XYZ file of C-alpha atoms in Angstrom:
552
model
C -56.855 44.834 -94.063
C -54.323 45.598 -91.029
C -53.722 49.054 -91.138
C -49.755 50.657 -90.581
C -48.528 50.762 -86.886
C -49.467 54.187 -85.183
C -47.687 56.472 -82.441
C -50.227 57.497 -80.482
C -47.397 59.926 -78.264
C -48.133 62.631 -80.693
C -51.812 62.199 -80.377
C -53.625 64.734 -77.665
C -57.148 64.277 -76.471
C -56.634 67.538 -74.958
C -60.413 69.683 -74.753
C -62.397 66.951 -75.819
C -64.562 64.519 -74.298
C -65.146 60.743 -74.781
C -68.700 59.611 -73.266
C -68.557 55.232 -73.062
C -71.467 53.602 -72.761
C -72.495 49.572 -73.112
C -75.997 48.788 -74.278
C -78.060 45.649 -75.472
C -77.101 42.140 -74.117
C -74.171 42.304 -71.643
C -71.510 40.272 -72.150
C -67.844 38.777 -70.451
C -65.362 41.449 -71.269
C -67.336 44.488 -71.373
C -65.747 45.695 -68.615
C -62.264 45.523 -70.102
C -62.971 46.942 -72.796
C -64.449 50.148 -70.449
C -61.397 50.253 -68.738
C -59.162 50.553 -71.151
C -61.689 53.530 -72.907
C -61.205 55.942 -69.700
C -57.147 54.481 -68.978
C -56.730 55.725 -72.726
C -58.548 58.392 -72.945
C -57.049 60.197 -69.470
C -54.164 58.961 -70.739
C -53.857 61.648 -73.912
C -55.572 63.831 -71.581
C -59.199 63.697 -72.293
C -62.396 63.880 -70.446
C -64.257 60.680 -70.195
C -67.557 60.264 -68.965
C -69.311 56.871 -67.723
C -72.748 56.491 -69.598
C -75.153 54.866 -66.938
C -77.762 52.134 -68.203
C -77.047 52.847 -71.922
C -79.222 54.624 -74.087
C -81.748 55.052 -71.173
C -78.760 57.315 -69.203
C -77.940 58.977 -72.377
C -81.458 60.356 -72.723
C -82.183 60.820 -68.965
C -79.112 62.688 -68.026
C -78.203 63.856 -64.442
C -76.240 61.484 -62.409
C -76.374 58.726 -65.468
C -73.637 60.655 -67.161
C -70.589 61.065 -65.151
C -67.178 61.997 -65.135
C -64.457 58.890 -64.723
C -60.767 59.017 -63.291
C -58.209 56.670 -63.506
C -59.508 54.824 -59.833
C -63.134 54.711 -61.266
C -62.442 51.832 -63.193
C -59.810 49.688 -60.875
C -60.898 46.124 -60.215
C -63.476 45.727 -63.172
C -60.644 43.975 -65.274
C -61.950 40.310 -63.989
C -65.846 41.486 -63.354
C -68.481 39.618 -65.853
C -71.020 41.606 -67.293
C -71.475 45.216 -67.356
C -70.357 47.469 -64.071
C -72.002 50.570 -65.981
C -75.065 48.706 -66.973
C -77.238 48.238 -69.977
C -80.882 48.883 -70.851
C -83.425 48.567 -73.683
C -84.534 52.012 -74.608
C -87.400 52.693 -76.428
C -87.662 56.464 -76.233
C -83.852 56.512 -78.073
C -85.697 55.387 -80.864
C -87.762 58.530 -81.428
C -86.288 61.676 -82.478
C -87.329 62.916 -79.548
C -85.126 60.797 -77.198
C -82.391 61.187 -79.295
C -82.734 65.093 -79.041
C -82.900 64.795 -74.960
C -79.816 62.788 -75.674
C -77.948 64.956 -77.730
C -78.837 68.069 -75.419
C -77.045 66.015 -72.263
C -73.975 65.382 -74.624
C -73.614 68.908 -75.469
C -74.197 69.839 -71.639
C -70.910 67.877 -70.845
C -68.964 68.910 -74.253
C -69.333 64.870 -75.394
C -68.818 65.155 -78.985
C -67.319 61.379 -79.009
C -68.825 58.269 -78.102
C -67.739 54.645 -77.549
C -69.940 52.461 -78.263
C -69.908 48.877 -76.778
C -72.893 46.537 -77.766
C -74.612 44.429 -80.646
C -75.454 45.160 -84.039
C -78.699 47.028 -82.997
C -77.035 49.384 -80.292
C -74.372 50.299 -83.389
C -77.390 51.033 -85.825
C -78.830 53.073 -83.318
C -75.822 55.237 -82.498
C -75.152 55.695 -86.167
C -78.606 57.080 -86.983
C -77.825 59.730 -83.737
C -74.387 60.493 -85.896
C -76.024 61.115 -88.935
C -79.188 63.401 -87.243
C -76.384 65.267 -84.946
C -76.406 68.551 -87.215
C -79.953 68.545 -87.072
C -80.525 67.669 -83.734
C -78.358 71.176 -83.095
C -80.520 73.226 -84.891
C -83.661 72.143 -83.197
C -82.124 72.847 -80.126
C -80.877 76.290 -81.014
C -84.305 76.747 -82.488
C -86.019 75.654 -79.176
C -83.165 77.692 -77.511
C -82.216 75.176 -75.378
C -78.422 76.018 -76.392
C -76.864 78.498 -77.995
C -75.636 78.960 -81.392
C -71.864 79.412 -80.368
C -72.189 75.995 -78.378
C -73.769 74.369 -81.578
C -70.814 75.554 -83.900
C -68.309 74.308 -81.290
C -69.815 71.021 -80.716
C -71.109 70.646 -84.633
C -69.940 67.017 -85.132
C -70.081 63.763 -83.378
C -68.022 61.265 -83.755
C -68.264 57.827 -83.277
C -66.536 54.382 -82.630
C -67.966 51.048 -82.078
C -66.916 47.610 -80.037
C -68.820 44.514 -80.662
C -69.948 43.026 -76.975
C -71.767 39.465 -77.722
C -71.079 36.168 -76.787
C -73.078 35.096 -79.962
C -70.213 36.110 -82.020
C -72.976 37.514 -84.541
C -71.249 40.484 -86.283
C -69.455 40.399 -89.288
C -66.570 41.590 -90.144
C -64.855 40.530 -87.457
C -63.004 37.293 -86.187
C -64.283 37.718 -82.699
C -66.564 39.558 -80.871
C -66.249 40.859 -77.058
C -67.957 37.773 -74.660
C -67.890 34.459 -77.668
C -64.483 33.120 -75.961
C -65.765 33.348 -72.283
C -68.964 31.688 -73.199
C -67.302 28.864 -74.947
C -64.974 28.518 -72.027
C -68.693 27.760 -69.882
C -69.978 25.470 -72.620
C -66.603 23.460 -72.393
C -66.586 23.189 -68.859
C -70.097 21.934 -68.638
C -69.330 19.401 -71.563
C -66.189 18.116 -69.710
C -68.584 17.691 -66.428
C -71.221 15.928 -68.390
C -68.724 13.768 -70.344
C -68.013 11.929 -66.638
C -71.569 11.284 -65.662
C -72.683 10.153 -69.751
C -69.583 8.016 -69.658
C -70.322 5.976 -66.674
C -74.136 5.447 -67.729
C -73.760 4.766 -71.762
C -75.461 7.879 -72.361
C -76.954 10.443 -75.400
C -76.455 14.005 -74.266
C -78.271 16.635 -76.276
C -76.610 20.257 -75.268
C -78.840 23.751 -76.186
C -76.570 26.342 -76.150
C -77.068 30.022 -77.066
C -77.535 31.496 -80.799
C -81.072 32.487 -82.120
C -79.745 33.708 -85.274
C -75.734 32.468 -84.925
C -74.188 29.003 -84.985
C -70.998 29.986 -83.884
C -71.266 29.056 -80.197
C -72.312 25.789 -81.181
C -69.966 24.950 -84.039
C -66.892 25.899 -82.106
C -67.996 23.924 -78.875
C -68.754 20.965 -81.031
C -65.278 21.353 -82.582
C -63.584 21.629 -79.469
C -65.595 18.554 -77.743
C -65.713 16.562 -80.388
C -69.100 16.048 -80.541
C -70.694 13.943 -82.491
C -72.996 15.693 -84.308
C -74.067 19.399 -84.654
C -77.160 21.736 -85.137
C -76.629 25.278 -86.917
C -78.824 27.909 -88.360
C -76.657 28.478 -91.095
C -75.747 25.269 -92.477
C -79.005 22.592 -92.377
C -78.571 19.662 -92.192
C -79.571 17.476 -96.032
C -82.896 15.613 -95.867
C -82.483 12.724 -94.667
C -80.360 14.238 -91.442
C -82.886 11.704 -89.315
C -81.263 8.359 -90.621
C -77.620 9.605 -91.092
C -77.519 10.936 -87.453
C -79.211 7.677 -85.883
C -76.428 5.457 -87.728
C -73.298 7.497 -86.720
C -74.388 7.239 -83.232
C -75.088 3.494 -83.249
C -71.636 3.398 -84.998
C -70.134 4.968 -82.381
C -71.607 3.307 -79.313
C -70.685 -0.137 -81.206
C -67.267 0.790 -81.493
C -67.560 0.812 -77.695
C -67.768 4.440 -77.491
C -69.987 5.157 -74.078
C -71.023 8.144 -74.888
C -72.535 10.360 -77.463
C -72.676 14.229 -77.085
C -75.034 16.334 -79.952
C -74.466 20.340 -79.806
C -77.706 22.155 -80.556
C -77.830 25.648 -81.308
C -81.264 27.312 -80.273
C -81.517 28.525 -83.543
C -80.843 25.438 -85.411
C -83.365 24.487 -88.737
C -83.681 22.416 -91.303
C -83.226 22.907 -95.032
C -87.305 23.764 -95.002
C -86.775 27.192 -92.318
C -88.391 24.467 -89.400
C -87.347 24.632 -86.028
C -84.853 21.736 -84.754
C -85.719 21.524 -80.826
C -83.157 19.439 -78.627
C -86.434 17.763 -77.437
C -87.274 16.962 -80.967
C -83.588 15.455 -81.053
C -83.998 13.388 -77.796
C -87.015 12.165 -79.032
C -86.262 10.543 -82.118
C -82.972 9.060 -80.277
C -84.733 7.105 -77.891
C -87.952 5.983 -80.423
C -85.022 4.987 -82.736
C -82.238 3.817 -81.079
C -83.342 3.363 -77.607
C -80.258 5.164 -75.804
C -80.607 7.102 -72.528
C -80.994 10.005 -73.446
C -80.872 13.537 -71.566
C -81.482 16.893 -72.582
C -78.619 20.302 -71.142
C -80.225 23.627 -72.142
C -77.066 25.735 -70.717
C -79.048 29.322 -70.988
C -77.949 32.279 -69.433
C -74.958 30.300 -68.020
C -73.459 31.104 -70.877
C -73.175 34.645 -70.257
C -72.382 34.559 -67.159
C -69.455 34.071 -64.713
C -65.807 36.277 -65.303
C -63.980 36.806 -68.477
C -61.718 34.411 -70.135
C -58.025 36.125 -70.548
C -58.625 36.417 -74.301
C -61.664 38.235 -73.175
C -59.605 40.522 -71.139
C -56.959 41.184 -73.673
C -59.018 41.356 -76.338
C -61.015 43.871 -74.996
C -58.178 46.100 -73.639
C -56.895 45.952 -77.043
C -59.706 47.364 -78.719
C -60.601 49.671 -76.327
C -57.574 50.864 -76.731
C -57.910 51.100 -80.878
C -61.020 52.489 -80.136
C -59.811 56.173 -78.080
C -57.177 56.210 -81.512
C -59.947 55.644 -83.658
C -61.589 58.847 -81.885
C -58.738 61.065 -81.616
C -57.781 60.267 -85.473
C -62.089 61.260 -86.874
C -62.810 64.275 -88.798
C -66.351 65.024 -89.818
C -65.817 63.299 -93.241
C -64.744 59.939 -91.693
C -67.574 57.442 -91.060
C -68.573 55.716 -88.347
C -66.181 52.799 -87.573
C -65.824 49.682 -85.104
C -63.190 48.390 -84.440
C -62.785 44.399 -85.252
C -60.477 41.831 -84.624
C -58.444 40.612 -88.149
C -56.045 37.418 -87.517
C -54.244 38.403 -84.452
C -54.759 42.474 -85.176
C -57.334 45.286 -84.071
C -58.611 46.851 -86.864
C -61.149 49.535 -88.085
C -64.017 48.622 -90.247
C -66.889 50.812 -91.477
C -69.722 50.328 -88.999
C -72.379 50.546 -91.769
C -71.296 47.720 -94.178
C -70.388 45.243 -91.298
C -74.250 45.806 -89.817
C -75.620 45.828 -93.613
C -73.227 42.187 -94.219
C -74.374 41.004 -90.831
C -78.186 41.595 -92.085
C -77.349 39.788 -95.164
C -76.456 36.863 -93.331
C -80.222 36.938 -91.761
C -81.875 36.994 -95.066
C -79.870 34.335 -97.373
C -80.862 32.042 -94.390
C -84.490 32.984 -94.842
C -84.048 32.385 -98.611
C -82.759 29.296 -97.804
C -79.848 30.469 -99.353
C -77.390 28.528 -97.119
C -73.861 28.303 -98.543
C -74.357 32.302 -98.954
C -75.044 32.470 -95.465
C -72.032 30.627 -94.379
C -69.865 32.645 -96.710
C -71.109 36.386 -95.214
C -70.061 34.945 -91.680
C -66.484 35.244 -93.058
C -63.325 33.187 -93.144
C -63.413 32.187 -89.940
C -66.682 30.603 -89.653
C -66.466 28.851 -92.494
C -62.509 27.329 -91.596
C -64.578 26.077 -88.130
C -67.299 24.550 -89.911
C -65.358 22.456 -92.422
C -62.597 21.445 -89.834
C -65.653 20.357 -87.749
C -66.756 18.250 -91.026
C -63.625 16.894 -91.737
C -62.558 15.680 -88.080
C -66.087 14.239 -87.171
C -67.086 12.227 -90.411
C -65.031 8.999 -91.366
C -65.479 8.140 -94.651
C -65.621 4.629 -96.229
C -62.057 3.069 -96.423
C -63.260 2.858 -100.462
C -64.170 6.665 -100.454
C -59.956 7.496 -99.906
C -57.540 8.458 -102.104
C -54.308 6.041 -101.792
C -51.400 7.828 -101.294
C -48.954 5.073 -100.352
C -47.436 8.426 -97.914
C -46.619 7.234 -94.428
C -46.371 10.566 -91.274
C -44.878 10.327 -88.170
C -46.469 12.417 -85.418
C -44.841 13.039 -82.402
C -44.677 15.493 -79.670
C -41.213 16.923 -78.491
C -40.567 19.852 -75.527
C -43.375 19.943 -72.124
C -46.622 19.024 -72.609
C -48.933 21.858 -73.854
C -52.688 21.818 -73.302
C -54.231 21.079 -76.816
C -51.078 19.204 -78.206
C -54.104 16.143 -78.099
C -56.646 17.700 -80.292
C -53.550 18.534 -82.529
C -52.638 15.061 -82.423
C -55.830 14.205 -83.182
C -56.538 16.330 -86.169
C -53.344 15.805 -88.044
C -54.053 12.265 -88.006
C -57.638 12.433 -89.208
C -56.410 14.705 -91.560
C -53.659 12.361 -92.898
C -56.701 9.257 -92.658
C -58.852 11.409 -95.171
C -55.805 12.534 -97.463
C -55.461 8.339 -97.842
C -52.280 8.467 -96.320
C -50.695 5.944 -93.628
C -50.539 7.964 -90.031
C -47.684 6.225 -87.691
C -47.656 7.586 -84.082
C -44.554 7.664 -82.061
C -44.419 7.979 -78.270
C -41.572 9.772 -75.935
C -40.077 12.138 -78.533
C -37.015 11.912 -80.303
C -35.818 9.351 -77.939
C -38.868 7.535 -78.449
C -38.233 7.750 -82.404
C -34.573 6.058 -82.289
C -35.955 3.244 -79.778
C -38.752 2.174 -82.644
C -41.820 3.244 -80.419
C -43.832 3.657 -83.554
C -46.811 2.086 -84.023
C -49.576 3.305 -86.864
C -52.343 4.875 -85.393
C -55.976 4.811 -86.676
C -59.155 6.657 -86.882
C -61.093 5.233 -83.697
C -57.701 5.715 -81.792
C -57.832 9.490 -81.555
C -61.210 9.743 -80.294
C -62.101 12.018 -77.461
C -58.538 13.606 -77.183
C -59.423 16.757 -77.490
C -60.662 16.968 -73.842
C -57.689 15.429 -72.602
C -54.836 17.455 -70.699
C -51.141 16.705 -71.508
C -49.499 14.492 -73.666
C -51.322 11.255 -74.657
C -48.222 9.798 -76.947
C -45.651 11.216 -74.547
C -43.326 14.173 -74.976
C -39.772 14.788 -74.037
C -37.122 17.730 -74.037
C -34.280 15.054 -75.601
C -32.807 17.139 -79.145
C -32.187 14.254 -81.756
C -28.543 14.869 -82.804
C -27.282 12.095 -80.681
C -29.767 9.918 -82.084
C -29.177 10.664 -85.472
C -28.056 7.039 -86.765
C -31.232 5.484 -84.727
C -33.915 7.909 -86.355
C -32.443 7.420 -89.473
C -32.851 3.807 -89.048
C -36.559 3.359 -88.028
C -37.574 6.103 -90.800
C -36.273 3.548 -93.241
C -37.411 1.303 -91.434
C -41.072 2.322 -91.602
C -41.095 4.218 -94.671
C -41.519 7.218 -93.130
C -42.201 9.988 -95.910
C -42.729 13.017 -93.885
C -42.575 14.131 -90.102
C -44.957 16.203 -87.662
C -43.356 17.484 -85.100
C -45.854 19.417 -82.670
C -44.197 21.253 -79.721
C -41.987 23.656 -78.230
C -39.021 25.379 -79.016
C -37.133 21.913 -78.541
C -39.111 20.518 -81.548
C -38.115 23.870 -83.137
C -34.427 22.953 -82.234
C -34.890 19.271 -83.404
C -36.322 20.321 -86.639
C -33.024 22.672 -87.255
C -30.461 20.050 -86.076
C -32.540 17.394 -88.476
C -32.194 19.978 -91.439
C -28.420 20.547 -90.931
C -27.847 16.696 -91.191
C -29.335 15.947 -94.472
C -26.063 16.149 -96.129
C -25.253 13.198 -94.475
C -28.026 11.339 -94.094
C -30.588 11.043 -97.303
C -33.459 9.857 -94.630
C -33.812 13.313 -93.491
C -34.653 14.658 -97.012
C -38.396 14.288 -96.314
C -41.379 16.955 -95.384
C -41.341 18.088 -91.954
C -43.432 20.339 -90.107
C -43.566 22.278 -86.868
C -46.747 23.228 -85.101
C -46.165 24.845 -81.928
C -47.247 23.587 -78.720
C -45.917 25.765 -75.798
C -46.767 27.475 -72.804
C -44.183 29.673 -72.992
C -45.328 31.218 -76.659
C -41.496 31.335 -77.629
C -41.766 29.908 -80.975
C -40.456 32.170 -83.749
C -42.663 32.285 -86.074
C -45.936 32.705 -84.613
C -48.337 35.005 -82.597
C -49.491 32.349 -80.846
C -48.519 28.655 -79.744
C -51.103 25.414 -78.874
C -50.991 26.118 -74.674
C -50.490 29.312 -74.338
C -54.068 30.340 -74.184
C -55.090 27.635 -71.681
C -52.201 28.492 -69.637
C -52.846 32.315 -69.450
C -56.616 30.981 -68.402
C -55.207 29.052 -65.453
C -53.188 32.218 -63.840
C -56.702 34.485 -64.582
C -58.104 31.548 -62.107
């Protein structure tokens, strides 16, 4: 749940110190989110300390554990991976790393600690929370400090960001890295469509996610693929057959191509491996395509930051110095998430304990539990991705006898395609007639209308621009016209994706229905804009490819 809007003027940081450190698997973004930790924190007028090589600095001390100022962190906005470095540390798993570690916090006064890393790093710096107290009085008793300094220093306090491109952690919507990754799945998927197009080819794609489908779900949605391979969701027995047919389907449709996402984690309903060799193989003994394998690796995590990366991490490094400067010692441990379009706080402990859940229903072969403990979002991708990539019989639909128009109005808007082509896939499956029309409004009063089908959608979500055609024309001098070809056609409800011109459109067609009956149908908005200017929403179709394009 969002929480109220705070003022963070009347919060000081005054006397205390904020240590930041990054641990596990680095990650696209990490780097953000460590700048905006020591901008806030000097900001309210705290110490902050850098955190060398994770764990490993914390228990080593010395020069791992330094003090930051504002210039120590210029220029590491766009930087991929981890500037203060991460490292596997075995000796913070025994009580007596942790005690070396909490004896360099208290040297420094670091009583709060940002924590950027997986699931594991967040355990870990729980477990030092919870043993802090004690930790003291062994080193009182061991007189390595004294008793006064123990009393000052007698809680710790921390605060956790999730840094993984697996997008593993529940609780929240996105994690640190997942958007950047995708971004380097994409691109290689657009680069391979060229090359499988010109050949006829199969291309099987391995990208990252032992334990997590996410990467490959929302790459598969995004590409259209035709077929996907997730940890969570099995495919039914059988999978063999159904596969084999859809891509025969599809290649005698005249499709050229046929791309399969596999996640390295993927099984089958029996807990077995699914290999993307295993997957080439039984393409080419079956169907006899050319067939190549793509394992993307550490590509994935590699490279600079998406600007949702960026913003997302300055956000919630951001949430995270409030979330410090707001603990007492009765609050528990919290990291901070991302909730729709909002930074939130969470309790650490029950997002790692749901995010182990997930882990065992899939071992139980409990698999719709599995899906469900990844949250909303995960489960929104994965039946869009069902819904958008399986036609079903013409004798499987509903009949609806309801005819949509779909047009674009404003500039073109990267994404107003893959819009495009869901809505009308959507409509297909809903058993309704889908009607495309080309230019606009001023397309709409010349009759360029035509329905559009299935097949005709396919592959647009790759594709840049506006494949019906968009213009800026409003419709009020076309009133008459429109009016005409929605009658015309039977036209029962509009879609109108675009920019604040469709908006405009939409308004000018609402004030006319007194006079004109044909404009007392349905119609939507979805906005498609660069520009974001679309009352109404946090974010527009565009926008986030555009803000991608100036980060380039």
């Amino acid at each position: 749940m969002a929480q109220p809007q705070k003022f963070f003027e009347n919060l000081s940081g005054a006397g205390k110190a904020i240590g930041v450190l990054t641990s596990g698997g680095d990650a696209q973004g990490m780097n953000a989110a460590v700048r905006a930790v020591v901008r806030m924190g000097i900001y309210v007028e705290a110490k902050v300390y850098f955190v060398h090589e994770g764990y490993q600095g914390m228990v080593d001390g010395g020069d791992n554990i330094i003090e930051v100022s504002w210039e120590s962190v210029s220029s590491i906005l766009q930087v991929g991976g981890t500037v203060i470095g991460s490292a596997r540390c075995k000796a913070f798993r025994t009580r007596e790393g942790r005690l070396q570690a909490a004896y360099n916090l208290i040297q420094r006064g670091i009583t709060n600690l940002c924590v950027i890393g997986g699931d594991g790093s967040l355990t870990g710096a729980n477990l030092f929370r919870e043993e802090w107290s004690g930790l003291l009085e062994e080193l009182v008793k061991n007189e390595k400090i004294e008793a006064a300094a123990a009393q000052k220093y007698s809680h710790l306090n921390i605060v956790g960001m999730v840094g993984s491109i697996d997008n593993d952690f529940c609780g929240t919507d996105m994690t640190i890295g997942t958007d950047s990754a995708l971004h380097r799945i994409i691109e290689v998927v657009d680069a391979i469509m060229t090359t499988a197009q010109s050949h006829q080819r199969t291309f099987v794609l391995e990208v990252m996610g032992r334990h997590c489908g996410y990467l490959a779900l929302v790459s598969a949605l995004a590409c259209g693929a035709d077929w996907v391979f997730i940890p969570e969701s099995p495919p039914e027995d059988g999978w063999e057959d159904t596969m084999c047919g859809k891509l025969s389907e599809n290649r005698a449709r005249k499709k050229r191509l046929n791309i399969i996402i596999v996640s390295e984690g993927a099984i089958d309903g029996q807990n077995n491996p699914i290999t993307s060799e295993k997957i080439k193989n039984l393409v080419v003994s079956r169907l006899g395509f050319d067939t190549r394998v793509t394992i993307l690796g550490h590509v994935q995590r590699g490279g600079t930051p998406s600007a949702f990366d960026r913003i997302l991490a300055s956000r919630m490094g951001v949430e995270c110095v409030l979330a410090l400067l707001e603990a007492t010692p009765e609050t528990p441990a919290c990291v901070v998430s991302l909730c729709g379009n909002q930074a939130v706080r969470l309790p650490l402990m029950e997002c790692v304990q749901m995010t182990q859940e997930v882990q065992k229903a899939m071992d139980e072969r409990r698999f719709e539990d599995a899906v469900r403990l990844r949250g909303r979002s995960f489960e929104n991708n994965l039946n869009t991705y069902k819904l958008l990539s399986h036609k079903k019989n013409v004798s499987e639909l509903p009949k609806s006898n309801f005819n949509v128009a779909v047009l674009n109005v404003g500039a073109p808007a990267a994404g107003m395609n893959g819009a495009v082509r869901s809505a009308v896939r959507v409509g297909i499956t809903e058993g309704h007639k889908m009607f495309a029309v080309n230019d606009g409004f001023e397309g709409f009063a010349k009759g360029q209308i035509h329905e559009i089908k299935w097949g005709d959608v396919g592959g647009w979500t790759g594709q840049g621009g506006s494949i019906l055609g968009t213009k800026r024309t409003l419709p009020a001098k076309y009133f008459d016209q429109i009016a005409d070809q929605i009658r015309a056609h039977n036209i029962s409800a509009l879609l109108v994706i675009g920019g604040f011109e469709a908006y405009l459109g939409l308004m000018e067609l609402t004030v006319a229905r007194g006079k004109y009956d044909e404009f007392c149908i349905p119609m939507v908005m979805v906005p498609a804009t660069v520009s974001n200017n679309v009352p109404g929403s946090d974010f527009s179709i565009g926008a986030d490819t555009a803000l991608n394009t100036i980060t380039d």
